[in-house]
Coordinates of C-alpha atoms in Angstrom, one line a residue:
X1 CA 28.5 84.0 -14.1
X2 CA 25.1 82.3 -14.2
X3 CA 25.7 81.6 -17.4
X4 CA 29.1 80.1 -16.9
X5 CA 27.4 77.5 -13.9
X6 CA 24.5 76.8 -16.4
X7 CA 26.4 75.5 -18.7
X8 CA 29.0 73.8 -16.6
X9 CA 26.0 72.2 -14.9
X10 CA 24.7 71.5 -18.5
X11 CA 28.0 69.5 -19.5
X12 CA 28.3 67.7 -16.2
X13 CA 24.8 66.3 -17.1
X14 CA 25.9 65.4 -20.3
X15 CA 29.2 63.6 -19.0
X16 CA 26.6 61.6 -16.6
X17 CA 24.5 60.1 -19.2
X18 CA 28.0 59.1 -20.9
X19 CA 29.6 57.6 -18.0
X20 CA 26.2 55.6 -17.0
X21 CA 26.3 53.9 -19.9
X22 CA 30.0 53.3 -19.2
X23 CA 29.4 51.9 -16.1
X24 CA 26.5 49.8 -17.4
X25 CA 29.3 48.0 -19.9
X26 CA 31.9 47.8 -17.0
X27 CA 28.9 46.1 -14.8
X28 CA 28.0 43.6 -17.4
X29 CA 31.9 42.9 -18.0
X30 CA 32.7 42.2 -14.6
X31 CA 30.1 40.7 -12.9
X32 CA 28.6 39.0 -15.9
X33 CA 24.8 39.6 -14.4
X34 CA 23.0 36.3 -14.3
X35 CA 19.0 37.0 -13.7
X36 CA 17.0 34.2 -12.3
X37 CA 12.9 34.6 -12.2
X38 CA 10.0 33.5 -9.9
X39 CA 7.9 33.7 -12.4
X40 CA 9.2 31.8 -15.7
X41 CA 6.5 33.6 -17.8
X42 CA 8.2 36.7 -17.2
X43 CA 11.9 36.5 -18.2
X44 CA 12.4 39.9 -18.8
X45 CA 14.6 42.6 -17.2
X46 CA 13.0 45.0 -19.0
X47 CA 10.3 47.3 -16.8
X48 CA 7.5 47.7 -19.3
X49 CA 5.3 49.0 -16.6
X50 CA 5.8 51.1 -13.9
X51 CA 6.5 50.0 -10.8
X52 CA 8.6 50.4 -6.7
X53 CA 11.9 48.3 -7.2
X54 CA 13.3 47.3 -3.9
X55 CA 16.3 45.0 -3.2
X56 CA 18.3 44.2 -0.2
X57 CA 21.5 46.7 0.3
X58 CA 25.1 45.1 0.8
X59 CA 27.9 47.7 -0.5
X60 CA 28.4 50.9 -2.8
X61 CA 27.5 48.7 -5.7
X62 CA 23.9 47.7 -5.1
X63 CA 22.5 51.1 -6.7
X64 CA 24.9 51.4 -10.3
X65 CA 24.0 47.7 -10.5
X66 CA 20.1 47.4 -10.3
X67 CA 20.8 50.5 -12.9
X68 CA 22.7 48.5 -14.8
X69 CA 20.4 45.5 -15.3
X70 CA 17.3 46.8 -15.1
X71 CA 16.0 48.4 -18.5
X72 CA 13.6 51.0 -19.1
X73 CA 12.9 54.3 -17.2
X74 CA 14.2 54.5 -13.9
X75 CA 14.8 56.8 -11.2
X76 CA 16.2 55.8 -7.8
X77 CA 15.8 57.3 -4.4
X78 CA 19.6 58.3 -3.3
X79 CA 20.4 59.4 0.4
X80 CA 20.6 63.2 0.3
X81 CA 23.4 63.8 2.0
X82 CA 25.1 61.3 -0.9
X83 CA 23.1 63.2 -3.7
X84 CA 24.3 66.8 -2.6
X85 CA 27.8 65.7 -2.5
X86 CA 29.8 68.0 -5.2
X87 CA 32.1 64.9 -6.7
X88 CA 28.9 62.8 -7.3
X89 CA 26.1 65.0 -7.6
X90 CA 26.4 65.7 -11.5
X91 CA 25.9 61.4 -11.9
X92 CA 23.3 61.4 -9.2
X93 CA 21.1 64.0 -11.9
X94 CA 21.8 62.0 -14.2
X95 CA 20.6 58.9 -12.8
X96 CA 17.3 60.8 -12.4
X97 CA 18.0 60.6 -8.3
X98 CA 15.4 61.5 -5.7
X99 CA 17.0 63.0 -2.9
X100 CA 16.1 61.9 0.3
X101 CA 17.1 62.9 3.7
X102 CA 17.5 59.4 5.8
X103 CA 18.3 61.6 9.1
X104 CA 15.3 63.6 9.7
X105 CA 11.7 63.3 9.0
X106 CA 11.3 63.9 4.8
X107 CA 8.4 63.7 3.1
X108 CA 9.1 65.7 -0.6
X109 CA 10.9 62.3 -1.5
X110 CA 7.6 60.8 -1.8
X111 CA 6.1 63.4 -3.5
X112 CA 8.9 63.6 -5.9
X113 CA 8.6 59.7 -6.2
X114 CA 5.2 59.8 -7.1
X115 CA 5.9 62.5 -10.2
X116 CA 8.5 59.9 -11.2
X117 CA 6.0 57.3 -11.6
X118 CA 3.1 59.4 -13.6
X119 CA 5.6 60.0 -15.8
X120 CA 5.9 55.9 -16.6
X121 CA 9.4 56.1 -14.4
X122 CA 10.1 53.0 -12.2
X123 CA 11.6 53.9 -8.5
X124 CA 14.4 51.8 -7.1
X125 CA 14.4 52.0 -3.4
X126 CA 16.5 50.5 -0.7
X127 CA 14.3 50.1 2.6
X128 CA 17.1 49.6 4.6
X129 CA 18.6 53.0 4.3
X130 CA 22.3 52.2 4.2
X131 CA 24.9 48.9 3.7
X132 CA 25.3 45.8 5.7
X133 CA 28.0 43.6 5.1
X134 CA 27.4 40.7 7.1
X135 CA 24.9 39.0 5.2
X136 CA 21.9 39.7 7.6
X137 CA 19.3 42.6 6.5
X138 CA 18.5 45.9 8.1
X139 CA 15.1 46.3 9.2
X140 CA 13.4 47.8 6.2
X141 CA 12.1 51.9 6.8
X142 CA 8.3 51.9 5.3
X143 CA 8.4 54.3 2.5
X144 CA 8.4 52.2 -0.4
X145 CA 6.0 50.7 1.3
X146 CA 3.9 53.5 2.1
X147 CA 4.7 55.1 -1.5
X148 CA 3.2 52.1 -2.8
X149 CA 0.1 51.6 -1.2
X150 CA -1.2 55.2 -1.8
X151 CA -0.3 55.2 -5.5
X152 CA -1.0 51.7 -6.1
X153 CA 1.8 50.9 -8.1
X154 CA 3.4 47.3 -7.7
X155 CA 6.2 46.6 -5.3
X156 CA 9.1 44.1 -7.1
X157 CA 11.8 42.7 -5.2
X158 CA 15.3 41.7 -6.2
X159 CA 17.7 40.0 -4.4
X160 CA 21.3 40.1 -4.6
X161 CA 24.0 37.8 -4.1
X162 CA 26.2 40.9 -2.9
X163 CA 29.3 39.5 -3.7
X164 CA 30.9 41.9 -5.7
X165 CA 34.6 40.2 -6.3
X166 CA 37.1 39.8 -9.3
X167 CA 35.6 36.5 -10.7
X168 CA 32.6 36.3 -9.1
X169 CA 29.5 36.0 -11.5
X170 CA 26.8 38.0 -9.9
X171 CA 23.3 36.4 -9.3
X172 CA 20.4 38.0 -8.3
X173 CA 16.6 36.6 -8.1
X174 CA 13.4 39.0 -9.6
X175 CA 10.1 38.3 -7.8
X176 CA 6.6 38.7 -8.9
X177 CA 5.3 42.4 -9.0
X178 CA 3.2 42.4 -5.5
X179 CA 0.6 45.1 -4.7
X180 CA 0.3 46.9 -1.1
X181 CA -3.4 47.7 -0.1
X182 CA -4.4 48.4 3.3
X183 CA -5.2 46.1 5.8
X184 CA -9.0 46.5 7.3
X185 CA -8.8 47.2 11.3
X186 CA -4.9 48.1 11.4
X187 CA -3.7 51.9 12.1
X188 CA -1.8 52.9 9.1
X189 CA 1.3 53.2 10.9
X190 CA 1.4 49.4 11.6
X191 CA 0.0 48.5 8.6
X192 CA 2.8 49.8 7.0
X193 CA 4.9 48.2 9.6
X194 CA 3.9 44.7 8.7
X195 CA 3.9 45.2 5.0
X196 CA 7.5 46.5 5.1
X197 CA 8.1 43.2 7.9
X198 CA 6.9 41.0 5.3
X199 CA 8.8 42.1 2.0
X200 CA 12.1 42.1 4.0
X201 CA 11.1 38.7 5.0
X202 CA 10.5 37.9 1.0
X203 CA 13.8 39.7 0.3
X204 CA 15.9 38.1 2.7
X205 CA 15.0 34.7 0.9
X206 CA 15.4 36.1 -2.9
X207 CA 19.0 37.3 -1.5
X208 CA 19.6 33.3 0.4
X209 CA 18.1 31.9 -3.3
X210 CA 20.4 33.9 -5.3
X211 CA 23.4 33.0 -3.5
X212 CA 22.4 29.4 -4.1
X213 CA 21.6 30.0 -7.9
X214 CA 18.9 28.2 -7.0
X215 CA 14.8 29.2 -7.0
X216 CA 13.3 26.0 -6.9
X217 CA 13.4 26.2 -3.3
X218 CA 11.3 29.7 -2.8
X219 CA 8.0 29.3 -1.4
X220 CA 5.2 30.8 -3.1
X221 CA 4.9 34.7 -2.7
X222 CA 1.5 34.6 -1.5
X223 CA 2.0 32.1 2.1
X224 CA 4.6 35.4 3.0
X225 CA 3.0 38.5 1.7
X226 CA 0.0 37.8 4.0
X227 CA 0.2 40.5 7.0
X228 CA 1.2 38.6 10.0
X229 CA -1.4 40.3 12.5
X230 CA 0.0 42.5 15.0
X231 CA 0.3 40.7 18.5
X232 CA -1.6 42.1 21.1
X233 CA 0.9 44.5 23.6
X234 CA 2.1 42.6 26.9
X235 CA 2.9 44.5 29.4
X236 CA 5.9 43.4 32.0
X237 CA 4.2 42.2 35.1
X238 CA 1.9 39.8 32.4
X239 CA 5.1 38.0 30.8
X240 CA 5.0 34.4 31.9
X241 CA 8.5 32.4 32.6
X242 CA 10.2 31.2 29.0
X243 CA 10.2 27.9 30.2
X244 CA 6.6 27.5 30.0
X245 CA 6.2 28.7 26.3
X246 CA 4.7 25.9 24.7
X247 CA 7.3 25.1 21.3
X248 CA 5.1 24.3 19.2
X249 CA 3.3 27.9 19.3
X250 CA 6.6 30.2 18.9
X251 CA 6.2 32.3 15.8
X252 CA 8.7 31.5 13.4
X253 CA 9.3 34.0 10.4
X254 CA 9.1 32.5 7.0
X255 CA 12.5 32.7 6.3
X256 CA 13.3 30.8 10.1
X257 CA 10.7 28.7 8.4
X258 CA 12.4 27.7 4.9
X259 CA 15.8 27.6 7.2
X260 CA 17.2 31.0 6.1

């Protein structure tokens, strides 16, 4: 019997590989991928180098498309209760998936992340954990961020246009590869906070330039990786009235900034 499922489990395997290169050709055919680049001197889709992928998360079709664009070794962190599904479970192996439960406190993802990487494996992550199809972005959950940082691997975001219809050519905007170090005088916890705040500010404009086809109007990486330092905690009693807030000293994000 063991042997049976072995080599049931063996041929399912198999059949992955097989159909993820079908579904590469069907992605291409379709969507006709168009890549534009922050950096010019790197027009390449190919990951020569390690690194923590992350892009913003609009349907079913982010994942098998980053896959499909993207060359080179990859593994992706899939939501375990997706991975350990019967029907897809055989292609989720043979994406080289990293299960990872989004409902309760995991950390063997990261642990299983960082093998991935020693082994000269890129990880694509979605921070925000699950779809949103309004065009806004979920807040972003710090594990790529924190997976980063104590590895030391880059961090490179993609954005996606998200519109997966018949016609539609798909565009989607690579960044620079961005390193996560820890920021002197902040608890970890926040730390990670702000860093995650940050590259789902950066992501939310990649996503706005790539549904514009347009990255001339990008601001440089650096002005919106810098941490934003916490604010100091009000507490109720302090708040003063709105209407005395001085304008001109309300935080804006960068992307309220660039109009986003």
């Amino acid at each position: 019997m063991k042997l049976v499922k072995k080599a049931v489990d063996n041929f399912l395997y198999a059949f992955g590989k097989f159909s993820i290169v079908l579904v590469r050709f069907y992605m291409h055919v379709l969507y006709r991928p168009k890549a534009h680049f922050v950096n010019k001197a790197i027009q390449t889709n190919k990951l020569k180098e390690p690194c923590i992928v992350i892009a913003n998360h609009t349907t079913i079709v982010d994942p098998p498309f980053i896959l499909s664009v993207l060359k080179g070794k990859k593994s992706i962190v899939i939501a375990k209760d997706w991975y350990e599904k019967p029907g897809i479970n055989w292609i989720c192996r043979a994406a080289n998936g990293i299960p990872c439960d989004r409902f309760n406190l995991d950390t063997e993802w990261a642990l299983l992340a960082k093998k991935e990487l020693k082994k000269g494996r890129s990880v694509v992550i979605f921070p925000e954990g699950k779809c949103r199809e309004d065009g806004e972005l979920n807040e972003f959950k710090s594990g790529f961020a924190f997976l980063a940082r104590s590895t030391g691997y880059p961090v490179v975001s993609i954005g996606l246009d998200g519109k997966y219809t018949f016609g539609h050519r798909i565009h989607y905007v690579v960044d620079v590869p961005k390193k996560i170090e820890r920021t002197k005088g902040l608890p970890s916890s926040l730390d990670l906070e702000n860093q995650s705040a940050q590259f789902r500010e950066r992501v939310k404009l990649l996503k706005a330039a790539a549904l514009r086809h347009n990255i001339l109007t990008l601001p440089s990486p650096d002005t919106l990786y810098d941490v934003v330092p916490p604010l100091p905690e009000i507490k109720q009693e302090e708040k003063a009235p709105a209407s005395s807030a001085d304008p001109a000293l309300t935080y804006k994000s960068p992307c309220e900034q660039a109009g986003v």
